[in-house]
PDB file of C-alpha atoms in Angstrom:
ATOM      1  CA  MET N   1     -97.745 -59.979  69.768  1.00 96.00           C
ATOM      2  CA  GLN N   2     -97.297 -62.834  67.429  1.00 98.00           C
ATOM      3  CA  VAL N   3     -98.788 -65.254  64.516  1.00 98.00           C
ATOM      4  CA  SER N   4    -101.547 -67.484  66.236  1.00 98.00           C
ATOM      5  CA  ASP N   5    -102.564 -69.024  63.202  1.00 98.00           C
ATOM      6  CA  LEU N   6    -102.269 -69.550  59.554  1.00 98.00           C
ATOM      7  CA  PHE N   7    -104.581 -70.816  56.803  1.00 98.00           C
ATOM      8  CA  ILE N   8    -104.441 -71.305  52.898  1.00 98.00           C
ATOM      9  CA  TYR N   9    -107.427 -72.364  51.042  1.00 98.00           C
ATOM     10  CA  PRO N  10    -106.482 -74.310  47.860  1.00 96.00           C
ATOM     11  CA  LEU N  11    -109.391 -74.314  46.269  1.00 97.00           C
ATOM     12  CA  LYS N  12    -111.200 -70.812  46.374  1.00 98.00           C
ATOM     13  CA  SER N  13    -114.511 -70.906  48.675  1.00 97.00           C
ATOM     14  CA  ALA N  14    -113.914 -74.667  49.607  1.00 97.00           C
ATOM     15  CA  ARG N  15    -112.612 -75.269  53.226  1.00 97.00           C
ATOM     16  CA  GLY N  16    -109.596 -73.900  54.342  1.00 97.00           C
ATOM     17  CA  ILE N  17    -106.331 -75.760  56.055  1.00 97.00           C
ATOM     18  CA  ALA N  18    -104.363 -74.861  59.186  1.00 98.00           C
ATOM     19  CA  ILE N  19    -100.717 -74.958  58.799  1.00 98.00           C
ATOM     20  CA  PRO N  20     -98.151 -74.347  61.061  1.00 98.00           C
ATOM     21  CA  SER N  21     -95.947 -72.326  58.995  1.00 98.00           C
ATOM     22  CA  ALA N  22     -96.255 -70.866  55.195  1.00 98.00           C
ATOM     23  CA  SER N  23     -93.760 -69.670  52.282  1.00 98.00           C
ATOM     24  CA  ILE N  24     -94.838 -66.163  50.949  1.00 98.00           C
ATOM     25  CA  ASP N  25     -94.082 -64.812  47.962  1.00 97.00           C
ATOM     26  CA  ALA N  26     -95.423 -61.966  46.011  1.00 95.00           C
ATOM     27  CA  PHE N  27     -98.565 -63.764  45.277  1.00 97.00           C
ATOM     28  CA  GLY N  28     -99.141 -64.523  49.092  1.00 98.00           C
ATOM     29  CA  LEU N  29     -98.847 -67.680  50.842  1.00 98.00           C
ATOM     30  CA  ILE N  30     -97.986 -70.609  48.811  1.00 97.00           C
ATOM     31  CA  GLY N  31    -100.922 -72.669  47.825  1.00 95.00           C
ATOM     32  CA  ASP N  32    -103.387 -70.449  48.418  1.00 97.00           C
ATOM     33  CA  ARG N  33    -106.533 -70.291  45.942  1.00 97.00           C
ATOM     34  CA  ARG N  34    -104.322 -71.660  43.472  1.00 96.00           C
ATOM     35  CA  ALA N  35    -107.666 -73.735  42.142  1.00 97.00           C
ATOM     36  CA  MET N  36    -111.223 -72.558  41.537  1.00 98.00           C
ATOM     37  CA  LEU N  37    -114.716 -73.779  40.418  1.00 98.00           C
ATOM     38  CA  VAL N  38    -116.346 -71.850  37.429  1.00 98.00           C
ATOM     39  CA  GLU N  39    -119.342 -72.259  35.680  1.00 98.00           C
ATOM     40  CA  PRO N  40    -119.155 -73.431  31.821  1.00 97.00           C
ATOM     41  CA  SER N  41    -119.191 -69.652  30.891  1.00 97.00           C
ATOM     42  CA  GLY N  42    -116.021 -69.217  32.814  1.00 97.00           C
ATOM     43  CA  ASP N  43    -117.836 -67.009  35.871  1.00 98.00           C
ATOM     44  CA  PHE N  44    -116.245 -67.996  39.165  1.00 98.00           C
ATOM     45  CA  ILE N  45    -118.548 -70.047  41.903  1.00 98.00           C
ATOM     46  CA  THR N  46    -118.050 -69.321  45.688  1.00 97.00           C
ATOM     47  CA  GLN N  47    -120.422 -70.275  48.768  1.00 96.00           C
ATOM     48  CA  ARG N  48    -122.157 -67.252  47.780  1.00 95.00           C
ATOM     49  CA  GLU N  49    -123.898 -69.235  45.103  1.00 95.00           C
ATOM     50  CA  VAL N  50    -123.175 -72.876  46.138  1.00 97.00           C
ATOM     51  CA  GLN N  51    -122.976 -73.131  50.071  1.00 97.00           C
ATOM     52  CA  ASP N  52    -121.976 -77.015  49.643  1.00 97.00           C
ATOM     53  CA  LEU N  53    -118.233 -75.514  49.018  1.00 97.00           C
ATOM     54  CA  ALA N  54    -117.742 -75.463  52.819  1.00 97.00           C
ATOM     55  CA  ARG N  55    -118.214 -79.312  52.573  1.00 97.00           C
ATOM     56  CA  ILE N  56    -115.388 -80.013  50.167  1.00 98.00           C
ATOM     57  CA  ASP N  57    -112.178 -80.720  51.999  1.00 97.00           C
ATOM     58  CA  ILE N  58    -108.818 -80.598  50.085  1.00 95.00           C
ATOM     59  CA  GLN N  59    -105.760 -82.557  50.658  1.00 92.00           C
ATOM     60  CA  PRO N  60    -102.518 -81.597  48.246  1.00 89.00           C
ATOM     61  CA  GLY N  61    -100.244 -84.305  47.154  1.00 85.00           C
ATOM     62  CA  PRO N  62     -97.045 -84.038  45.508  1.00 83.00           C
ATOM     63  CA  SER N  63     -98.552 -83.707  41.923  1.00 82.00           C
ATOM     64  CA  TYR N  64    -102.155 -84.052  42.709  1.00 88.00           C
ATOM     65  CA  LEU N  65    -105.006 -82.890  45.019  1.00 93.00           C
ATOM     66  CA  ARG N  66    -107.306 -85.230  46.452  1.00 96.00           C
ATOM     67  CA  LEU N  67    -111.263 -83.982  47.139  1.00 98.00           C
ATOM     68  CA  LYS N  68    -113.154 -85.377  49.996  1.00 97.00           C
ATOM     69  CA  MET N  69    -116.817 -84.677  50.926  1.00 97.00           C
ATOM     70  CA  ASP N  70    -118.969 -86.485  53.430  1.00 94.00           C
ATOM     71  CA  GLY N  71    -121.060 -89.485  51.526  1.00 93.00           C
ATOM     72  CA  LYS N  72    -118.963 -89.180  48.595  1.00 95.00           C
ATOM     73  CA  ALA N  73    -116.297 -91.090  47.114  1.00 96.00           C
ATOM     74  CA  ASP N  74    -112.985 -89.081  46.679  1.00 97.00           C
ATOM     75  CA  ILE N  75    -111.794 -87.205  43.671  1.00 97.00           C
ATOM     76  CA  ILE N  76    -108.219 -87.361  42.838  1.00 97.00           C
ATOM     77  CA  VAL N  77    -107.527 -84.525  40.564  1.00 97.00           C
ATOM     78  CA  PRO N  78    -104.202 -85.059  38.353  1.00 95.00           C
ATOM     79  CA  PRO N  79    -101.784 -82.193  37.423  1.00 92.00           C
ATOM     80  CA  PRO N  80    -103.576 -80.057  34.674  1.00 91.00           C
ATOM     81  CA  GLN N  81    -102.282 -79.653  31.471  1.00 91.00           C
ATOM     82  CA  PRO N  82    -101.271 -76.333  30.439  1.00 94.00           C
ATOM     83  CA  ASP N  83    -102.389 -76.450  26.870  1.00 95.00           C
ATOM     84  CA  ASN N  84    -106.094 -77.281  28.101  1.00 97.00           C
ATOM     85  CA  ARG N  85    -106.916 -73.531  28.918  1.00 97.00           C
ATOM     86  CA  MET N  86    -110.110 -71.247  29.249  1.00 98.00           C
ATOM     87  CA  ASP N  87    -110.718 -67.755  30.202  1.00 98.00           C
ATOM     88  CA  VAL N  88    -112.184 -67.476  33.771  1.00 98.00           C
ATOM     89  CA  VAL N  89    -113.634 -64.137  35.155  1.00 98.00           C
ATOM     90  CA  VAL N  90    -113.052 -63.517  39.006  1.00 97.00           C
ATOM     91  CA  TRP N  91    -115.007 -60.380  39.773  1.00 95.00           C
ATOM     92  CA  LYS N  92    -113.424 -57.841  36.821  1.00 93.00           C
ATOM     93  CA  SER N  93    -110.784 -59.985  36.107  1.00 96.00           C
ATOM     94  CA  THR N  94    -110.322 -62.109  33.096  1.00 98.00           C
ATOM     95  CA  VAL N  95    -107.531 -65.099  33.685  1.00 98.00           C
ATOM     96  CA  SER N  96    -106.348 -67.744  31.413  1.00 98.00           C
ATOM     97  CA  ALA N  97    -106.215 -70.750  33.519  1.00 98.00           C
ATOM     98  CA  SER N  98    -105.608 -74.338  33.068  1.00 98.00           C
ATOM     99  CA  VAL N  99    -108.568 -76.674  32.976  1.00 98.00           C
ATOM    100  CA  ALA N 100    -109.159 -80.037  35.287  1.00 97.00           C
ATOM    101  CA  ASP N 101    -109.445 -83.208  33.339  1.00 96.00           C
ATOM    102  CA  GLU N 102    -112.876 -84.417  32.211  1.00 97.00           C
ATOM    103  CA  GLU N 103    -113.152 -87.039  34.901  1.00 97.00           C
ATOM    104  CA  THR N 104    -112.973 -84.278  37.698  1.00 97.00           C
ATOM    105  CA  ASN N 105    -115.034 -81.904  36.299  1.00 98.00           C
ATOM    106  CA  LYS N 106    -117.750 -84.549  35.816  1.00 98.00           C
ATOM    107  CA  ALA N 107    -117.466 -85.985  39.371  1.00 98.00           C
ATOM    108  CA  LEU N 108    -117.512 -82.562  40.907  1.00 98.00           C
ATOM    109  CA  SER N 109    -120.784 -81.459  38.944  1.00 98.00           C
ATOM    110  CA  ALA N 110    -122.396 -84.603  40.328  1.00 97.00           C
ATOM    111  CA  TRP N 111    -121.178 -83.431  43.702  1.00 97.00           C
ATOM    112  CA  LEU N 112    -123.005 -80.139  43.332  1.00 97.00           C
ATOM    113  CA  ALA N 113    -125.619 -81.063  41.248  1.00 96.00           C
ATOM    114  CA  ARG N 114    -124.209 -78.488  38.619  1.00 97.00           C
ATOM    115  CA  ASP N 115    -122.352 -78.090  35.656  1.00 98.00           C
ATOM    116  CA  VAL N 116    -118.833 -76.825  36.991  1.00 98.00           C
ATOM    117  CA  LYS N 117    -115.064 -77.195  36.100  1.00 98.00           C
ATOM    118  CA  MET N 118    -112.244 -76.817  38.027  1.00 98.00           C
ATOM    119  CA  VAL N 119    -109.461 -74.398  36.871  1.00 98.00           C
ATOM    120  CA  PHE N 120    -106.003 -73.814  38.253  1.00 97.00           C
ATOM    121  CA  PHE N 121    -103.704 -70.622  38.335  1.00 97.00           C
ATOM    122  CA  ASP N 122    -100.671 -71.812  36.650  1.00 96.00           C
ATOM    123  CA  ARG N 123     -97.319 -70.200  35.720  1.00 95.00           C
ATOM    124  CA  PHE N 124     -99.194 -69.216  32.269  1.00 96.00           C
ATOM    125  CA  ALA N 125    -102.064 -67.364  34.110  1.00 97.00           C
ATOM    126  CA  LYS N 126    -101.672 -63.452  35.118  1.00 97.00           C
ATOM    127  CA  ARG N 127    -103.618 -61.109  37.395  1.00 97.00           C
ATOM    128  CA  SER N 128    -103.100 -58.132  39.291  1.00 97.00           C
ATOM    129  CA  ALA N 129    -104.654 -56.437  42.346  1.00 97.00           C
ATOM    130  CA  ASN N 130    -105.956 -53.183  41.883  1.00 96.00           C
ATOM    131  CA  PRO N 131    -103.228 -50.450  42.010  1.00 96.00           C
ATOM    132  CA  GLU N 132    -105.110 -47.579  43.441  1.00 96.00           C
ATOM    133  CA  TRP N 133    -104.894 -49.885  46.688  1.00 97.00           C
ATOM    134  CA  ALA N 134    -101.898 -52.119  45.969  1.00 96.00           C
ATOM    135  CA  GLY N 135     -99.864 -49.691  44.241  1.00 91.00           C
ATOM    136  CA  GLY N 136     -97.677 -50.918  41.406  1.00 84.00           C
ATOM    137  CA  GLU N 137     -97.593 -54.394  40.088  1.00 90.00           C
ATOM    138  CA  THR N 138     -98.949 -56.459  42.802  1.00 96.00           C
ATOM    139  CA  PRO N 139     -99.603 -59.824  41.330  1.00 97.00           C
ATOM    140  CA  VAL N 140    -102.764 -62.114  42.720  1.00 98.00           C
ATOM    141  CA  THR N 141    -104.084 -65.562  42.087  1.00 98.00           C
ATOM    142  CA  PHE N 142    -107.658 -66.541  42.508  1.00 98.00           C
ATOM    143  CA  VAL N 143    -108.185 -64.558  45.734  1.00 98.00           C
ATOM    144  CA  ASP N 144    -110.902 -61.957  45.492  1.00 97.00           C
ATOM    145  CA  GLY N 145    -108.933 -58.928  45.302  1.00 95.00           C
ATOM    146  CA  TYR N 146    -105.407 -58.831  47.239  1.00 98.00           C
ATOM    147  CA  PRO N 147    -102.844 -61.287  48.453  1.00 98.00           C
ATOM    148  CA  VAL N 148    -103.200 -61.729  51.868  1.00 98.00           C
ATOM    149  CA  LEU N 149    -105.922 -61.464  54.505  1.00 98.00           C
ATOM    150  CA  VAL N 150    -104.887 -60.229  58.051  1.00 98.00           C
ATOM    151  CA  THR N 151    -107.202 -60.526  61.074  1.00 98.00           C
ATOM    152  CA  THR N 152    -106.745 -60.254  64.907  1.00 98.00           C
ATOM    153  CA  THR N 153    -107.764 -61.992  68.053  1.00 98.00           C
ATOM    154  CA  GLY N 154    -108.873 -58.707  70.034  1.00 98.00           C
ATOM    155  CA  SER N 155    -111.077 -57.580  66.978  1.00 98.00           C
ATOM    156  CA  LEU N 156    -112.699 -60.872  66.921  1.00 98.00           C
ATOM    157  CA  LYS N 157    -113.165 -60.889  71.064  1.00 98.00           C
ATOM    158  CA  ALA N 158    -114.744 -57.468  70.340  1.00 98.00           C
ATOM    159  CA  LEU N 159    -117.138 -58.364  67.407  1.00 98.00           C
ATOM    160  CA  ASN N 160    -118.143 -61.420  69.876  1.00 98.00           C
ATOM    161  CA  ALA N 161    -118.613 -59.242  72.783  1.00 98.00           C
ATOM    162  CA  ASN N 162    -120.867 -57.295  70.748  1.00 98.00           C
ATOM    163  CA  LEU N 163    -122.935 -60.282  69.574  1.00 98.00           C
ATOM    164  CA  ALA N 164    -123.130 -61.742  73.083  1.00 98.00           C
ATOM    165  CA  SER N 165    -124.504 -58.122  74.222  1.00 97.00           C
ATOM    166  CA  HIS N 166    -127.304 -58.401  71.919  1.00 97.00           C
ATOM    167  CA  GLY N 167    -128.166 -62.400  72.525  1.00 98.00           C
ATOM    168  CA  GLU N 168    -126.781 -63.251  69.072  1.00 98.00           C
ATOM    169  CA  GLY N 169    -124.368 -65.835  70.003  1.00 97.00           C
ATOM    170  CA  ALA N 170    -120.750 -65.781  68.612  1.00 98.00           C
ATOM    171  CA  VAL N 171    -118.861 -66.700  65.743  1.00 98.00           C
ATOM    172  CA  GLY N 172    -115.231 -68.203  65.144  1.00 98.00           C
ATOM    173  CA  MET N 173    -112.371 -66.740  63.184  1.00 98.00           C
ATOM    174  CA  ASP N 174    -112.907 -69.523  60.210  1.00 98.00           C
ATOM    175  CA  ARG N 175    -115.993 -67.032  59.076  1.00 98.00           C
ATOM    176  CA  PHE N 176    -113.239 -64.622  57.804  1.00 98.00           C
ATOM    177  CA  ARG N 177    -111.371 -66.893  56.089  1.00 98.00           C
ATOM    178  CA  PRO N 178    -108.230 -65.171  57.051  1.00 98.00           C
ATOM    179  CA  ASN N 179    -104.307 -66.264  56.144  1.00 98.00           C
ATOM    180  CA  ILE N 180    -102.456 -65.059  59.118  1.00 98.00           C
ATOM    181  CA  VAL N 181    -104.307 -64.357  62.344  1.00 98.00           C
ATOM    182  CA  ILE N 182    -102.461 -62.263  64.996  1.00 98.00           C
ATOM    183  CA  ASP N 183    -102.904 -62.478  68.620  1.00 98.00           C
ATOM    184  CA  ILE N 184    -103.224 -59.467  70.576  1.00 98.00           C
ATOM    185  CA  ASP N 185    -105.640 -58.305  73.169  1.00 97.00           C
ATOM    186  CA  GLU N 186    -106.405 -54.661  71.928  1.00 97.00           C
ATOM    187  CA  GLU N 187    -109.528 -54.417  69.420  1.00 97.00           C
ATOM    188  CA  TRP N 188    -109.431 -53.160  66.001  1.00 98.00           C
ATOM    189  CA  PRO N 189    -105.455 -52.183  66.124  1.00 98.00           C
ATOM    190  CA  GLU N 190    -105.081 -52.844  62.309  1.00 98.00           C
ATOM    191  CA  ASP N 191    -106.882 -50.051  61.278  1.00 98.00           C
ATOM    192  CA  ARG N 192    -104.139 -48.149  62.099  1.00 98.00           C
ATOM    193  CA  TRP N 193    -101.486 -50.307  60.652  1.00 98.00           C
ATOM    194  CA  ALA N 194    -100.038 -49.232  57.380  1.00 98.00           C
ATOM    195  CA  ALA N 195     -97.326 -51.990  57.182  1.00 98.00           C
ATOM    196  CA  ILE N 196     -96.262 -55.186  59.459  1.00 98.00           C
ATOM    197  CA  GLU N 197     -93.295 -57.170  59.407  1.00 98.00           C
ATOM    198  CA  ILE N 198     -93.272 -61.050  60.181  1.00 98.00           C
ATOM    199  CA  GLY N 199     -90.264 -63.259  59.771  1.00 97.00           C
ATOM    200  CA  GLY N 200     -88.500 -60.051  57.673  1.00 97.00           C
ATOM    201  CA  ILE N 201     -91.211 -59.857  55.199  1.00 98.00           C
ATOM    202  CA  ARG N 202     -92.856 -56.831  55.094  1.00 98.00           C
ATOM    203  CA  LEU N 203     -96.619 -56.625  54.385  1.00 98.00           C
ATOM    204  CA  ASP N 204     -98.540 -53.256  53.575  1.00 98.00           C
ATOM    205  CA  LEU N 205    -102.171 -53.329  54.745  1.00 98.00           C
ATOM    206  CA  VAL N 206    -103.623 -52.048  51.568  1.00 98.00           C
ATOM    207  CA  LYS N 207    -107.071 -52.009  52.107  1.00 98.00           C
ATOM    208  CA  PRO N 208    -109.951 -52.994  54.464  1.00 98.00           C
ATOM    209  CA  CYS N 209    -111.887 -56.123  53.685  1.00 98.00           C
ATOM    210  CA  ALA N 210    -115.688 -55.495  53.034  1.00 98.00           C
ATOM    211  CA  ARG N 211    -117.567 -58.413  54.328  1.00 97.00           C
ATOM    212  CA  CYS N 212    -120.460 -60.638  52.655  1.00 95.00           C
ATOM    213  CA  ILE N 213    -123.040 -63.252  52.968  1.00 95.00           C
ATOM    214  CA  MET N 214    -119.973 -65.938  53.571  1.00 96.00           C
ATOM    215  CA  THR N 215    -119.759 -64.834  56.961  1.00 98.00           C
ATOM    216  CA  THR N 216    -123.209 -66.002  57.635  1.00 98.00           C
ATOM    217  CA  GLN N 217    -122.516 -69.426  56.739  1.00 97.00           C
ATOM    218  CA  ASP N 218    -120.897 -72.268  58.823  1.00 97.00           C
ATOM    219  CA  GLN N 219    -117.577 -73.207  57.347  1.00 97.00           C
ATOM    220  CA  LYS N 220    -117.963 -76.912  57.475  1.00 96.00           C
ATOM    221  CA  THR N 221    -121.752 -77.363  56.580  1.00 95.00           C
ATOM    222  CA  GLY N 222    -122.324 -74.164  54.490  1.00 95.00           C
ATOM    223  CA  SER N 223    -125.703 -73.715  56.529  1.00 97.00           C
ATOM    224  CA  ARG N 224    -126.711 -70.094  57.523  1.00 97.00           C
ATOM    225  CA  ASP N 225    -129.034 -71.566  60.128  1.00 97.00           C
ATOM    226  CA  VAL N 226    -125.615 -70.239  62.714  1.00 98.00           C
ATOM    227  CA  PRO N 227    -125.022 -67.035  64.626  1.00 98.00           C
ATOM    228  CA  ASN N 228    -124.763 -64.123  62.248  1.00 98.00           C
ATOM    229  CA  PRO N 229    -122.059 -61.697  62.493  1.00 98.00           C
ATOM    230  CA  MET N 230    -123.362 -59.345  60.118  1.00 97.00           C
ATOM    231  CA  PRO N 231    -125.593 -57.524  62.658  1.00 97.00           C
ATOM    232  CA  ALA N 232    -122.890 -56.664  64.887  1.00 97.00           C
ATOM    233  CA  MET N 233    -120.769 -55.413  62.051  1.00 97.00           C
ATOM    234  CA  GLY N 234    -123.107 -53.343  61.126  1.00 96.00           C
ATOM    235  CA  ARG N 235    -123.175 -51.561  64.809  1.00 97.00           C
ATOM    236  CA  VAL N 236    -119.526 -51.410  65.152  1.00 96.00           C
ATOM    237  CA  ARG N 237    -117.951 -51.795  61.359  1.00 97.00           C
ATOM    238  CA  MET N 238    -119.962 -49.886  59.029  1.00 98.00           C
ATOM    239  CA  SER N 239    -117.743 -48.056  56.961  1.00 98.00           C
ATOM    240  CA  ALA N 240    -118.203 -44.386  56.384  1.00 97.00           C
ATOM    241  CA  ASP N 241    -115.819 -44.238  53.412  1.00 96.00           C
ATOM    242  CA  ARG N 242    -117.465 -44.544  50.166  1.00 95.00           C
ATOM    243  CA  ARG N 243    -114.399 -46.263  48.422  1.00 96.00           C
ATOM    244  CA  VAL N 244    -115.184 -49.399  50.405  1.00 97.00           C
ATOM    245  CA  PRO N 245    -118.856 -49.502  51.439  1.00 97.00           C
ATOM    246  CA  GLY N 246    -120.323 -52.126  53.913  1.00 97.00           C
ATOM    247  CA  PRO N 247    -119.222 -54.037  57.193  1.00 98.00           C
ATOM    248  CA  LEU N 248    -115.829 -54.392  57.502  1.00 98.00           C
ATOM    249  CA  PHE N 249    -113.521 -57.144  59.187  1.00 98.00           C
ATOM    250  CA  GLY N 250    -109.619 -57.600  58.385  1.00 98.00           C
ATOM    251  CA  TRP N 251    -107.161 -55.907  56.181  1.00 98.00           C
ATOM    252  CA  ASN N 252    -106.234 -56.870  52.917  1.00 98.00           C
ATOM    253  CA  ALA N 253    -102.294 -56.987  52.843  1.00 98.00           C
ATOM    254  CA  ALA N 254     -99.471 -57.159  49.889  1.00 98.00           C
ATOM    255  CA  PRO N 255     -96.040 -58.881  50.688  1.00 98.00           C
ATOM    256  CA  ARG N 256     -92.979 -56.769  49.572  1.00 96.00           C
ATOM    257  CA  GLY N 257     -90.518 -59.765  49.880  1.00 95.00           C
ATOM    258  CA  GLU N 258     -90.376 -63.112  50.191  1.00 97.00           C
ATOM    259  CA  GLY N 259     -89.701 -65.589  52.936  1.00 97.00           C
ATOM    260  CA  SER N 260     -91.735 -67.882  55.518  1.00 98.00           C
ATOM    261  CA  VAL N 261     -93.595 -67.075  58.204  1.00 98.00           C
ATOM    262  CA  LYS N 262     -94.545 -69.545  61.116  1.00 98.00           C
ATOM    263  CA  ILE N 263     -97.155 -69.713  63.822  1.00 98.00           C
ATOM    264  CA  GLY N 264     -95.370 -67.955  66.964  1.00 98.00           C
ATOM    265  CA  ASP N 265     -93.531 -65.384  65.135  1.00 98.00           C
ATOM    266  CA  THR N 266     -93.253 -62.032  66.108  1.00 98.00           C
ATOM    267  CA  VAL N 267     -95.247 -59.282  64.730  1.00 98.00           C
ATOM    268  CA  THR N 268     -93.805 -55.679  64.449  1.00 98.00           C
ATOM    269  CA  VAL N 269     -95.564 -52.623  63.181  1.00 98.00           C
ATOM    270  CA  VAL N 270     -93.192 -50.868  60.700  1.00 98.00           C
ATOM    271  CA  GLU N 271     -95.361 -48.207  59.326  1.00 98.00           C
ATOM    272  CA  GLU N 272     -98.856 -46.547  60.873  1.00 97.00           C
ATOM    273  CA  ARG N 273    -102.028 -45.117  59.726  1.00 95.00           C
ATOM    274  CA  PRO N 274    -102.406 -42.550  62.774  1.00 92.00           C
ATOM    275  CA  GLU N 275    -106.166 -41.657  61.083  1.00 94.00           C
ATOM    276  CA  GLY N 276    -107.310 -45.230  61.192  1.00 95.00           C
ATOM    277  CA  TRP N 277    -110.466 -45.577  59.237  1.00 96.00           C
ATOM    278  CA  GLU N 278    -113.796 -43.764  59.217  1.00 96.00           C
ATOM    279  CA  PHE N 279    -116.993 -45.720  60.472  1.00 96.00           C
ATOM    280  CA  LYS N 280    -120.529 -44.662  60.958  1.00 94.00           C
ATOM    281  CA  ARG N 281    -121.672 -44.445  64.452  1.00 81.00           C
ATOM    282  CA  ARG N 282    -125.151 -45.477  65.954  1.00 70.00           C
TER     283      ARG N 282
END
């Protein structure tokens, strides 16, 4: 089996970028979720509340970001100033983040018809994954919880087969916003992987990913008037473990080294979880 796709999401909850290769450090893929939108209070904003985030394209430059949205003038975001900071909240984490310039925040607020600020996870920001799952000190950026999300093509095929059998259409992998997609025919093999190795980098699969309403939204338009994977996940992927309730798809992973990965790299299972994960059966 091998890596079939790689993605980063420079602005949390905005459109992803498909890339041919990626550098990886302890935080995950370089450039992934280093920026985020927040309320004036500092609470983070995602597509869960603002579907139009799916319409924002990000083009990273050497020292700036270019934001694009259909029907809007581009926004050029200059580098943030490290002394312009605010505390922001991502789930249960409070992070000291640098804040974008006033013009950027005004333009984004106009785009989304609500007051927002753009913030950055810079070298002064600090946040860690839950040690009960990730073990030890595992740094993270503005991700929901863990450095890397891994999915497999075989599992998406199985999910779509269940959708099709109920006349519910099909969904693409972009609905699940993975970082690393692994090409394999087998369905749900990742439930038994405790650790994999890609390009000499070990990635521990530490926690299955519980899914939310974002999987029901088109990742180009934000529309929810599209095929919905939630019913199929409810039928075949509903967790029976109270520690991680709800429908599951993909696994959160923590890199245990630095290096680079590219599309076509071989993926090797280096440690297994023979018991897999317990699911409710209908």
